[in-house]
Tab-separated table of C-alpha atoms and ligand atoms in Angstrom:
chain	number	residue	atom	x	y	z
A	1	MET	CA	163.032	66.601	8.160
A	2	SER	CA	164.404	67.550	5.210
A	3	VAL	CA	163.900	66.420	1.739
A	4	PHE	CA	166.931	66.399	1.048
A	5	PRO	CA	170.464	63.915	1.570
A	6	LYS	CA	172.814	65.919	4.071
A	7	ASP	CA	175.469	65.534	1.780
A	8	PHE	CA	173.243	67.987	-0.520
A	9	LEU	CA	175.199	71.190	-1.754
A	10	TRP	CA	173.971	74.109	-1.318
A	11	GLY	CA	175.848	76.654	-3.597
A	12	ALA	CA	175.866	79.777	-5.614
A	13	ALA	CA	177.025	80.213	-9.632
A	14	THR	CA	178.634	83.019	-12.430
A	15	ALA	CA	180.259	82.917	-14.874
A	16	SER	CA	183.696	84.959	-15.758
A	17	TYR	CA	182.468	87.831	-18.024
A	18	GLN	CA	179.856	88.004	-16.703
A	19	VAL	CA	181.699	89.194	-12.651
A	20	GLU	CA	185.353	89.148	-12.919
A	21	GLY	CA	186.055	92.083	-15.954
A	22	GLY	CA	189.896	92.717	-15.890
A	23	HIS	CA	189.155	92.419	-19.475
A	24	ASP	CA	192.372	93.418	-20.619
A	25	ALA	CA	194.228	92.872	-16.777
A	26	ASP	CA	197.601	91.907	-16.489
A	27	GLY	CA	198.089	90.001	-20.036
A	28	LYS	CA	194.877	88.460	-20.951
A	29	GLY	CA	193.706	88.415	-24.135
A	30	LEU	CA	190.647	89.084	-26.335
A	31	SER	CA	187.147	88.141	-26.267
A	32	ASN	CA	184.020	87.750	-28.740
A	33	TRP	CA	182.204	89.101	-25.662
A	34	ASP	CA	185.224	91.979	-24.677
A	35	LEU	CA	184.580	92.586	-28.795
A	36	PHE	CA	180.862	92.118	-29.252
A	37	SER	CA	179.367	94.300	-26.859
A	38	HIS	CA	181.430	97.323	-27.352
A	39	LEU	CA	179.635	97.823	-30.674
A	40	PRO	CA	176.903	99.555	-31.551
A	41	GLY	CA	173.402	98.446	-31.036
A	42	THR	CA	174.295	94.364	-29.543
A	43	THR	CA	173.459	94.732	-25.889
A	44	TYR	CA	171.457	96.893	-23.090
A	45	GLN	CA	172.708	100.675	-23.706
A	46	GLY	CA	175.919	99.839	-24.789
A	47	THR	CA	176.618	98.122	-21.387
A	48	ASN	CA	179.697	95.801	-21.151
A	49	GLY	CA	181.936	93.585	-18.833
A	50	ASP	CA	185.288	95.752	-18.964
A	51	VAL	CA	184.449	96.252	-15.438
A	52	ALA	CA	182.420	93.737	-15.080
A	53	VAL	CA	181.936	93.771	-11.196
A	54	ASP	CA	185.484	93.526	-10.236
A	55	HIS	CA	185.804	90.176	-9.393
A	56	TYR	CA	189.045	89.731	-10.153
A	57	HIS	CA	190.335	92.233	-7.855
A	58	ARG	CA	187.451	91.675	-5.472
A	59	PHE	CA	187.321	87.786	-5.638
A	60	ARG	CA	188.854	87.275	-1.341
A	61	GLU	CA	185.943	90.264	-0.361
A	62	ASP	CA	183.592	88.177	-2.865
A	63	VAL	CA	184.800	84.637	-1.193
A	64	ALA	CA	184.649	85.819	2.118
A	65	LEU	CA	180.955	87.208	1.344
A	66	MET	CA	179.646	82.916	0.651
A	67	ALA	CA	181.816	81.718	3.647
A	68	GLU	CA	179.512	84.781	5.359
A	69	LEU	CA	176.151	82.871	3.026
A	70	GLY	CA	177.754	79.297	4.174
A	71	MET	CA	177.817	78.864	0.727
A	72	GLN	CA	178.900	75.028	0.024
A	73	THR	CA	179.443	74.491	-3.376
A	74	TYR	CA	180.836	77.213	-5.940
A	75	ARG	CA	179.646	77.611	-9.292
A	76	PHE	CA	182.313	79.762	-12.052
A	77	SER	CA	183.724	79.790	-15.501
A	78	ILE	CA	187.317	80.125	-16.457
A	79	SER	CA	187.318	82.786	-19.095
A	80	TRP	CA	189.985	80.941	-22.059
A	81	PRO	CA	190.982	84.209	-22.963
A	82	ARG	CA	192.597	84.631	-19.135
A	83	LEU	CA	194.270	81.438	-19.477
A	84	LEU	CA	195.304	80.878	-23.280
A	85	PRO	CA	194.824	84.892	-25.111
A	86	GLN	CA	195.727	84.083	-28.625
A	87	GLY	CA	192.972	80.863	-27.386
A	88	ARG	CA	196.303	77.678	-28.085
A	89	GLY	CA	200.135	77.841	-27.635
A	90	GLU	CA	201.460	80.470	-25.422
A	91	VAL	CA	200.243	80.372	-21.609
A	92	ASN	CA	199.050	83.190	-19.678
A	93	GLU	CA	200.272	82.335	-16.399
A	94	ALA	CA	199.154	85.197	-14.438
A	95	GLY	CA	195.371	83.380	-15.426
A	96	ILE	CA	195.839	80.599	-13.896
A	97	ARG	CA	197.487	82.729	-11.263
A	98	PHE	CA	194.525	84.637	-10.121
A	99	TYR	CA	192.175	81.298	-10.522
A	100	SER	CA	193.938	78.982	-8.191
A	101	GLU	CA	193.993	82.222	-6.154
A	102	LEU	CA	190.136	82.308	-6.435
A	103	ILE	CA	190.556	78.228	-5.435
A	104	ASP	CA	192.792	77.887	-2.915
A	105	GLU	CA	190.515	80.760	-1.333
A	106	LEU	CA	186.839	78.389	-1.924
A	107	LEU	CA	188.812	75.501	-0.380
A	108	LYS	CA	189.849	77.152	2.831
A	109	HIS	CA	186.995	78.219	3.637
A	110	ASN	CA	185.298	75.139	2.683
A	111	ILE	CA	183.176	76.154	-0.758
A	112	LYS	CA	183.951	73.416	-3.415
A	113	PRO	CA	184.997	74.825	-6.653
A	114	MET	CA	182.900	73.598	-9.930
A	115	ILE	CA	184.243	74.698	-12.924
A	116	THR	CA	182.746	75.789	-16.239
A	117	LEU	CA	185.581	75.450	-19.164
A	118	TYR	CA	183.360	77.177	-21.731
A	119	HIS	CA	180.911	80.299	-20.648
A	120	TRP	CA	180.559	81.931	-24.261
A	121	ASP	CA	183.768	83.641	-23.458
A	122	LEU	CA	185.512	82.565	-26.654
A	123	PRO	CA	188.701	83.963	-27.748
A	124	GLN	CA	188.125	85.904	-30.771
A	125	ALA	CA	191.896	84.748	-31.794
A	126	LEU	CA	190.169	82.006	-32.528
A	127	GLN	CA	187.113	83.776	-33.629
A	128	GLU	CA	189.246	85.069	-36.331
A	129	GLN	CA	191.441	82.297	-37.475
A	130	PHE	CA	189.131	79.993	-38.359
A	131	GLY	CA	185.855	81.046	-37.580
A	132	GLY	CA	185.235	79.728	-34.219
A	133	TRP	CA	182.532	77.201	-33.345
A	134	GLU	CA	182.222	76.856	-37.448
A	135	SER	CA	185.628	74.051	-37.067
A	136	ARG	CA	186.647	71.490	-36.680
A	137	GLU	CA	189.421	73.151	-35.480
A	138	ILE	CA	188.146	74.629	-32.165
A	139	VAL	CA	187.724	70.377	-31.142
A	140	ASP	CA	191.112	70.732	-31.557
A	141	ALA	CA	192.443	73.820	-29.438
A	142	PHE	CA	189.389	73.436	-27.119
A	143	ASP	CA	190.736	69.706	-25.570
A	144	GLU	CA	193.998	71.792	-24.841
A	145	TYR	CA	192.986	74.261	-23.133
A	146	ALA	CA	190.869	71.755	-21.518
A	147	ARG	CA	193.655	69.494	-20.599
A	148	LEU	CA	195.597	73.230	-19.762
A	149	CYS	CA	192.857	73.642	-17.477
A	150	TYR	CA	192.952	69.427	-15.418
A	151	GLN	CA	196.538	69.898	-15.342
A	152	ARG	CA	197.131	73.056	-13.795
A	153	PHE	CA	193.232	72.982	-10.818
A	154	GLY	CA	192.791	68.720	-11.293
A	155	ASP	CA	194.432	68.694	-8.493
A	156	ARG	CA	192.308	71.016	-6.334
A	157	VAL	CA	189.157	70.763	-8.415
A	158	GLU	CA	185.866	67.450	-8.761
A	159	LEU	CA	183.461	69.896	-10.047
A	160	TRP	CA	183.623	70.458	-13.073
A	161	SER	CA	181.889	70.901	-16.722
A	162	THR	CA	182.494	71.957	-20.138
A	163	PHE	CA	180.390	73.598	-21.451
A	164	ASN	CA	177.097	76.457	-19.949
A	165	GLU	CA	173.669	76.365	-22.474
A	166	THR	CA	174.088	75.118	-26.263
A	167	ILE	CA	171.375	76.029	-27.457
A	168	VAL	CA	172.133	80.161	-26.065
A	169	PHE	CA	175.153	80.585	-27.486
A	170	ILE	CA	175.123	78.563	-30.926
A	171	GLY	CA	171.229	79.807	-31.082
A	172	MET	CA	171.340	83.310	-30.280
A	173	GLY	CA	175.297	83.242	-31.804
A	174	TYR	CA	173.863	81.693	-35.540
A	175	MET	CA	170.008	81.747	-36.872
A	176	THR	CA	169.387	84.909	-33.898
A	177	GLY	CA	172.439	86.640	-35.106
A	178	ALA	CA	171.255	88.736	-31.133
A	179	HIS	CA	175.052	87.122	-30.122
A	180	PRO	CA	178.573	86.663	-31.113
A	181	PRO	CA	179.123	85.858	-34.085
A	182	ARG	CA	175.754	87.704	-34.869
A	183	LEU	CA	174.667	85.046	-37.391
A	184	THR	CA	171.278	83.787	-39.166
A	185	ASP	CA	172.247	80.721	-41.209
A	186	PRO	CA	171.035	77.163	-39.313
A	187	LYS	CA	173.182	75.509	-41.745
A	188	LYS	CA	176.964	77.106	-39.822
A	189	GLY	CA	174.990	77.186	-35.795
A	190	ILE	CA	173.916	73.158	-36.636
A	191	GLN	CA	177.098	72.145	-37.605
A	192	ALA	CA	178.945	74.493	-34.989
A	193	CYS	CA	177.024	72.805	-32.351
A	194	HIS	CA	177.842	69.271	-33.465
A	195	HIS	CA	181.831	71.159	-33.025
A	196	VAL	CA	180.737	71.912	-29.860
A	197	PHE	CA	179.035	67.950	-29.119
A	198	LEU	CA	182.272	66.427	-30.283
A	199	ALA	CA	184.783	68.728	-27.959
A	200	ASN	CA	182.313	68.612	-24.902
A	201	ALA	CA	183.975	63.979	-26.080
A	202	ARG	CA	186.867	64.939	-26.313
A	203	ALA	CA	187.356	66.576	-23.100
A	204	VAL	CA	185.530	64.557	-21.239
A	205	LYS	CA	188.210	61.278	-23.199
A	206	SER	CA	191.494	63.815	-21.789
A	207	PHE	CA	189.467	64.086	-18.081
A	208	ARG	CA	189.361	60.122	-18.187
A	209	GLU	CA	192.492	59.878	-19.543
A	210	MET	CA	194.479	62.312	-17.374
A	211	GLY	CA	192.906	60.634	-14.880
A	212	ILE	CA	191.331	63.143	-12.404
A	213	ASP	CA	189.646	62.753	-9.179
A	214	GLY	CA	186.719	64.173	-10.137
A	215	GLN	CA	183.414	64.780	-11.990
A	216	ILE	CA	182.644	65.750	-15.740
A	217	GLY	CA	179.102	66.981	-15.944
A	218	PHE	CA	177.778	68.848	-18.904
A	219	VAL	CA	175.047	71.658	-18.756
A	220	ASN	CA	171.723	72.484	-20.611
A	221	VAL	CA	168.265	74.663	-20.322
A	222	LEU	CA	165.517	72.693	-18.660
A	223	GLN	CA	162.328	74.495	-20.318
A	224	PRO	CA	160.488	71.895	-20.559
A	225	ASN	CA	157.285	72.904	-23.416
A	226	ASP	CA	154.260	72.792	-23.118
A	227	PRO	CA	151.437	73.396	-26.253
A	228	ILE	CA	148.697	76.126	-26.115
A	229	SER	CA	146.044	74.136	-26.819
A	230	ASP	CA	145.023	70.258	-27.209
A	231	SER	CA	145.146	70.620	-30.948
A	232	PRO	CA	146.923	68.238	-32.988
A	233	GLN	CA	149.166	71.326	-34.626
A	234	ASP	CA	149.907	72.779	-31.192
A	235	ARG	CA	150.665	69.394	-29.952
A	236	ARG	CA	153.175	68.643	-32.865
A	237	ALA	CA	154.052	71.582	-32.814
A	238	CYS	CA	155.442	71.308	-29.460
A	239	GLU	CA	157.412	67.682	-29.895
A	240	ILE	CA	159.170	69.241	-32.232
A	241	ALA	CA	160.084	72.414	-29.981
A	242	GLU	CA	160.522	69.419	-27.277
A	243	GLY	CA	163.038	68.082	-29.589
A	244	ILE	CA	164.868	71.276	-30.662
A	245	PHE	CA	165.278	72.872	-27.344
A	246	THR	CA	166.188	69.362	-24.690
A	247	HIS	CA	166.735	65.992	-26.895
A	248	TRP	CA	169.206	67.682	-30.234
A	249	LEU	CA	171.330	69.241	-26.615
A	250	TYR	CA	171.200	66.476	-23.359
A	251	ASP	CA	170.536	63.727	-26.329
A	252	PRO	CA	174.462	63.462	-28.239
A	253	VAL	CA	176.313	64.202	-25.191
A	254	LEU	CA	173.849	61.396	-22.730
A	255	LYS	CA	172.922	58.830	-25.244
A	256	GLY	CA	176.034	59.285	-27.741
A	257	GLU	CA	173.153	60.631	-31.105
A	258	TYR	CA	171.216	62.284	-32.274
A	259	PRO	CA	167.202	61.866	-31.841
A	260	ALA	CA	166.388	60.496	-34.842
A	261	GLU	CA	163.647	61.819	-36.454
A	262	LEU	CA	165.197	65.802	-35.784
A	263	LEU	CA	168.311	64.340	-37.318
A	264	ALA	CA	167.164	63.140	-40.095
A	265	MET	CA	164.858	66.274	-40.914
A	266	ALA	CA	167.799	68.788	-39.822
A	267	GLN	CA	170.465	66.038	-42.465
A	268	GLN	CA	167.204	66.885	-45.057
A	269	ALA	CA	166.738	70.536	-44.991
A	270	PHE	CA	170.986	71.901	-44.656
A	271	GLY	CA	172.275	68.475	-45.284
A	272	VAL	CA	174.602	68.600	-41.543
A	273	PRO	CA	175.107	67.580	-39.109
A	274	TYR	CA	177.973	66.657	-41.146
A	275	PHE	CA	179.568	63.408	-40.217
A	276	VAL	CA	183.565	61.946	-40.845
A	277	PRO	CA	184.927	58.281	-39.390
A	278	GLY	CA	185.394	58.310	-35.842
A	279	ASP	CA	181.889	60.975	-34.926
A	280	GLU	CA	179.502	58.405	-34.058
A	281	GLU	CA	182.285	56.177	-31.777
A	282	LEU	CA	183.527	59.659	-30.159
A	283	LEU	CA	179.970	60.656	-29.651
A	284	LYS	CA	179.641	57.280	-27.813
A	285	GLN	CA	181.767	56.117	-26.095
A	286	ASN	CA	182.497	59.309	-23.978
A	287	ILE	CA	179.156	59.995	-22.874
A	288	VAL	CA	178.730	63.463	-18.942
A	289	ASP	CA	178.875	61.414	-15.443
A	290	PHE	CA	175.927	64.265	-14.914
A	291	ILE	CA	174.036	66.645	-15.787
A	292	GLY	CA	173.504	70.061	-15.201
A	293	LEU	CA	170.128	72.100	-15.495
A	294	ASN	CA	169.838	76.015	-15.719
A	295	TYR	CA	165.694	76.639	-15.013
A	296	TYR	CA	164.261	79.916	-15.085
A	297	LYS	CA	160.698	79.459	-17.025
A	298	ARG	CA	158.490	77.312	-19.057
A	299	GLU	CA	157.673	78.085	-22.777
A	300	MET	CA	154.334	77.723	-24.312
A	301	VAL	CA	154.328	76.663	-27.441
A	302	ALA	CA	151.563	76.421	-30.886
A	303	HIS	CA	151.865	75.315	-34.339
A	304	ASN	CA	153.324	78.674	-36.369
A	305	ASP	CA	152.805	79.547	-39.697
A	306	ASP	CA	153.391	83.496	-40.044
A	307	VAL	CA	155.745	83.644	-37.405
A	308	ASP	CA	159.679	84.496	-38.959
A	309	GLY	CA	162.028	85.934	-35.928
A	310	TYR	CA	161.603	87.221	-33.034
A	311	ALA	CA	162.422	90.450	-30.806
A	312	ILE	CA	163.906	89.684	-27.356
A	313	ASN	CA	162.346	92.104	-24.092
A	314	THR	CA	166.467	93.399	-22.527
A	315	SER	CA	164.349	96.697	-21.123
A	316	GLY	CA	161.841	94.932	-18.428
A	317	GLN	CA	159.016	96.890	-20.069
A	318	LYS	CA	156.856	94.137	-20.035
A	319	GLY	CA	155.760	92.931	-23.072
A	320	SER	CA	157.753	94.579	-24.811
A	321	GLY	CA	159.487	91.542	-26.414
A	322	ARG	CA	158.170	89.376	-29.537
A	323	GLU	CA	157.624	85.975	-29.703
A	324	LEU	CA	159.795	83.272	-31.052
A	325	GLY	CA	158.869	81.426	-34.317
A	326	PHE	CA	159.912	79.070	-36.608
A	327	LYS	CA	158.190	79.806	-39.691
A	328	GLY	CA	156.475	75.720	-40.472
A	329	LEU	CA	157.681	74.676	-37.000
A	330	PHE	CA	156.493	76.280	-33.561
A	331	LYS	CA	156.358	79.613	-32.204
A	332	LEU	CA	156.838	79.993	-28.318
A	333	VAL	CA	153.648	82.252	-26.845
A	334	ARG	CA	152.270	83.553	-23.832
A	335	ASN	CA	150.115	81.765	-21.418
A	336	PRO	CA	147.295	83.272	-20.461
A	337	ASN	CA	147.199	82.027	-17.185
A	338	GLY	CA	150.915	82.676	-16.998
A	339	VAL	CA	152.637	84.499	-14.292
A	340	TYR	CA	155.632	86.776	-15.911
A	341	THR	CA	158.446	88.235	-15.335
A	342	ASP	CA	159.312	91.866	-16.539
A	343	TRP	CA	161.314	90.184	-18.332
A	344	ASP	CA	157.777	88.168	-20.056
A	345	TRP	CA	159.415	85.422	-17.852
A	346	GLU	CA	157.053	82.514	-17.049
A	347	VAL	CA	157.053	81.765	-13.401
A	348	TYR	CA	156.765	78.114	-13.297
A	349	PRO	CA	158.362	76.379	-10.613
A	350	GLN	CA	155.720	73.342	-10.859
A	351	GLY	CA	157.234	72.492	-14.219
A	352	LEU	CA	161.006	72.495	-12.487
A	353	THR	CA	159.244	69.424	-11.528
A	354	ASP	CA	157.939	67.758	-13.872
A	355	ALA	CA	161.116	68.996	-16.696
A	356	ILE	CA	163.833	67.238	-14.193
A	357	GLY	CA	161.370	63.950	-13.921
A	358	ARG	CA	161.166	64.168	-18.782
A	359	ILE	CA	164.974	63.847	-18.195
A	360	VAL	CA	164.989	60.901	-15.534
A	361	LYS	CA	161.912	59.138	-17.469
A	362	ARG	CA	164.082	59.396	-21.015
A	363	TYR	CA	167.518	59.192	-19.652
A	364	GLY	CA	167.536	57.052	-16.606
A	365	ASN	CA	168.694	57.365	-12.855
A	366	ILE	CA	171.711	59.865	-13.312
A	367	PRO	CA	172.890	62.794	-11.021
A	368	LEU	CA	171.414	65.975	-11.790
A	369	TYR	CA	173.225	69.731	-9.924
A	370	ILE	CA	170.860	72.721	-10.574
A	371	THR	CA	173.214	74.495	-11.713
A	372	GLU	CA	171.308	78.487	-12.411
A	373	ASN	CA	168.185	79.051	-11.032
A	374	GLY	CA	166.719	82.325	-10.465
A	375	LEU	CA	164.575	85.556	-10.835
A	376	GLY	CA	165.789	88.880	-12.275
A	377	ALA	CA	164.907	91.390	-11.370
A	378	LYS	CA	165.152	95.544	-10.952
A	379	ASP	CA	165.380	95.102	-6.416
A	380	PRO	CA	164.323	98.858	-5.012
A	381	ILE	CA	166.165	100.080	-2.634
A	382	VAL	CA	163.820	100.730	0.940
A	383	ASP	CA	165.866	102.990	4.124
A	384	GLY	CA	168.643	102.375	2.773
A	385	GLU	CA	167.942	98.266	2.063
A	386	VAL	CA	167.619	95.701	-0.940
A	387	ARG	CA	164.589	94.677	-0.085
A	388	ASP	CA	164.244	91.149	-2.187
A	389	GLN	CA	160.867	89.194	-1.517
A	390	PRO	CA	159.619	88.365	-4.452
A	391	ARG	CA	163.480	86.866	-5.353
A	392	ILE	CA	163.196	85.106	-2.317
A	393	ASP	CA	159.513	84.130	-3.146
A	394	TYR	CA	160.164	82.412	-6.424
A	395	LEU	CA	162.739	80.623	-4.511
A	396	ARG	CA	162.148	79.004	-1.855
A	397	ASP	CA	158.887	77.320	-4.357
A	398	HIS	CA	161.768	76.528	-6.755
A	399	ILE	CA	163.657	75.056	-3.298
A	400	GLN	CA	160.596	73.026	-2.617
A	401	ALA	CA	160.115	72.589	-6.273
A	402	ILE	CA	163.311	70.159	-6.754
A	403	GLY	CA	161.888	68.522	-3.331
A	404	ALA	CA	158.920	66.894	-4.900
A	405	ALA	CA	161.692	65.516	-7.569
A	406	ILE	CA	163.664	63.915	-5.310
A	407	GLU	CA	160.315	62.894	-3.527
A	408	GLN	CA	160.287	61.401	-6.408
A	409	GLY	CA	163.183	59.243	-6.685
A	410	ALA	CA	165.551	61.593	-8.872
A	411	ASP	CA	169.407	62.345	-7.128
A	412	VAL	CA	169.328	65.959	-7.146
A	413	ARG	CA	172.790	66.914	-5.675
A	414	GLY	CA	173.286	70.458	-5.514
A	415	TYR	CA	171.518	73.952	-6.103
A	416	TYR	CA	173.084	77.084	-7.978
A	417	PRO	CA	170.987	80.183	-8.078
A	418	TRP	CA	171.067	81.858	-10.408
A	419	SER	CA	173.663	84.149	-8.795
A	420	PHE	CA	175.567	84.607	-6.105
A	421	ILE	CA	175.760	88.675	-6.420
A	422	ASP	CA	175.252	91.325	-9.093
A	423	LEU	CA	176.538	90.960	-12.278
A	424	LEU	CA	176.242	91.936	-16.105
A	425	SER	CA	173.486	89.927	-18.179
A	426	TRP	CA	174.379	89.197	-20.995
A	427	LEU	CA	171.989	91.787	-22.920
A	428	ASN	CA	170.062	92.915	-20.087
A	429	GLY	CA	172.990	95.524	-18.524
A	430	TYR	CA	173.255	95.907	-14.856
A	431	GLN	CA	169.461	96.540	-14.293
A	432	LYS	CA	168.598	92.685	-14.203
A	433	GLN	CA	169.417	91.983	-11.045
A	434	TYR	CA	169.808	87.921	-9.930
A	435	GLY	CA	171.806	88.228	-6.685
A	436	PHE	CA	172.340	87.804	-2.733
A	437	VAL	CA	174.253	90.541	-3.196
A	438	TYR	CA	173.732	93.976	-4.492
A	439	VAL	CA	176.767	95.934	-6.052
A	440	ASP	CA	176.012	99.675	-5.575
A	441	HIS	CA	177.553	100.946	-9.059
A	442	ASN	CA	177.709	104.542	-8.446
A	443	ASP	CA	180.156	104.047	-4.805
A	444	SER	CA	182.910	102.564	-6.210
A	445	LEU	CA	181.124	99.178	-6.829
A	446	ALA	CA	180.804	98.792	-2.772
A	447	ARG	CA	179.310	95.583	-2.030
A	448	LYS	CA	175.740	94.794	0.395
A	449	LYS	CA	173.920	92.529	1.728
A	450	LYS	CA	169.929	91.994	0.098
A	451	GLN	CA	167.450	91.134	2.377
A	452	SER	CA	167.778	87.136	0.208
A	453	PHE	CA	171.018	86.942	2.098
A	454	GLY	CA	170.145	86.197	5.237
A	455	TRP	CA	167.694	84.396	4.100
A	456	TYR	CA	169.576	81.100	2.258
A	457	GLN	CA	172.087	81.643	4.900
A	458	ARG	CA	169.209	80.218	7.011
A	459	VAL	CA	167.497	78.076	3.843
A	460	ILE	CA	171.853	76.175	3.670
A	461	ALA	CA	171.410	76.035	7.260
A	462	THR	CA	168.975	73.750	7.792
A	463	ASN	CA	169.802	71.676	4.573
A	464	GLY	CA	166.647	73.384	3.013
A	465	GLU	CA	164.054	73.376	5.496
A	466	GLN	CA	164.237	77.610	5.222
B	501	BGP	C1	171.617	81.870	-18.012
B	501	BGP	C2	173.235	81.441	-19.013
B	501	BGP	C3	173.677	83.011	-17.811
B	501	BGP	C4	172.560	84.286	-17.438
B	501	BGP	C5	171.342	83.721	-16.713
B	501	BGP	C6	169.789	84.287	-17.050
B	501	BGP	O1	170.870	81.045	-19.863
B	501	BGP	O2	173.834	81.211	-18.299
B	501	BGP	O3	174.308	83.428	-18.216
B	501	BGP	O4	172.652	85.221	-17.670
B	501	BGP	O5	169.837	82.930	-18.085
B	501	BGP	O6	170.342	84.877	-17.787
B	501	BGP	P1	169.500	86.736	-18.430
B	501	BGP	O7	170.817	87.613	-17.851
B	501	BGP	O8	169.482	87.230	-19.908
B	501	BGP	O9	168.277	86.959	-17.856
């Protein structure tokens, strides 16, 4: 008998900038990523999402493949500048039509949509007008955008999430400079992050005020941290890393407050986050209904008094990156006994069970969805077939790890492997593949089912037994 509940949802995920293309089609406005990816040296060999895998024009063909796969749910994001080209104000009805037709097509095939409101493509107009996330003005702008989405799609969509992975778009946008707006300014970053939490709370409030019949959540990276040794320094460094990567991002949306020790450290070092009257109540009164967890890897942590900064492996050449370090706090180091992907991500399924356990311990038995999980690899083509056995092995082991968490009592309600189809990896181009469906960039973006497609079809058909 399957350990997965009868109504468990099996799906897959994507995000607008990574699949849609149609970057200037039918009145869409410019996003921060449209601009950033065209600047020299920002992405792997200058790849961008101008065309991506042209899901904007081929969504019916893609939904037919989702239906054939047996998907019961599909997680996708809305491109804010496609709906509101200037970020606020005038609505682009053609953009509304695209998502409306996509939703109808999904529902026709009994596939439940899960909408992400923000998966990193900010209207560039807002960046230019007031600095995007750096300004409090973004909270009103985001709320207006969220309300527009609820109003136009809320009659047909039950599952919503406000943000995808704050640690990445804020951390890489403001701390390491690898994402737009390319800053290395922790003070601005911490305050921008505060605005994300406020925007989330406002959008949750509006969702409830508008009486949308559904649930609204927040999606975070789920990255367990373990100390590289038992020494008190490494354990302390790990505690700080876990505090920053997990508690800082989960506490405000699940408890309505920041973790006290870290808040004091941030305010002492940088004078932020800066609160105005009303912020605390807003956070406290608008706790999300569920949390979405994106799990790829574990990170081992060591005490650090030498490394500052980092370099990421964006080529898929093992060992080409460098450790991430914040001097005086911690560094992320390689596990000498670990198994790693070509992008130096540790493959550690047990970490998923462990990390879910840690979430339940800290926040109680809240509803959870695994909103991303997958293996990035360069899939070989043998005799015309895309052979992705390593992906099958990776996903199978992680599905078992979710099963173990459910057996321990966690309320996991759905699974969305990343990704439904091969798509643009933000900094790694099209060579880092994750999909069940291959896209031939040399043959007019033709879709082709991979080996994993038939396997995942069986997973879904047997409710996880395979
Ligand atoms: C998550 C993002 C996704 C996706 C995935 C894989 O952080 O939410 O959008 O890209 O990671 O990451 P990458 O493309 O860097 O391999």
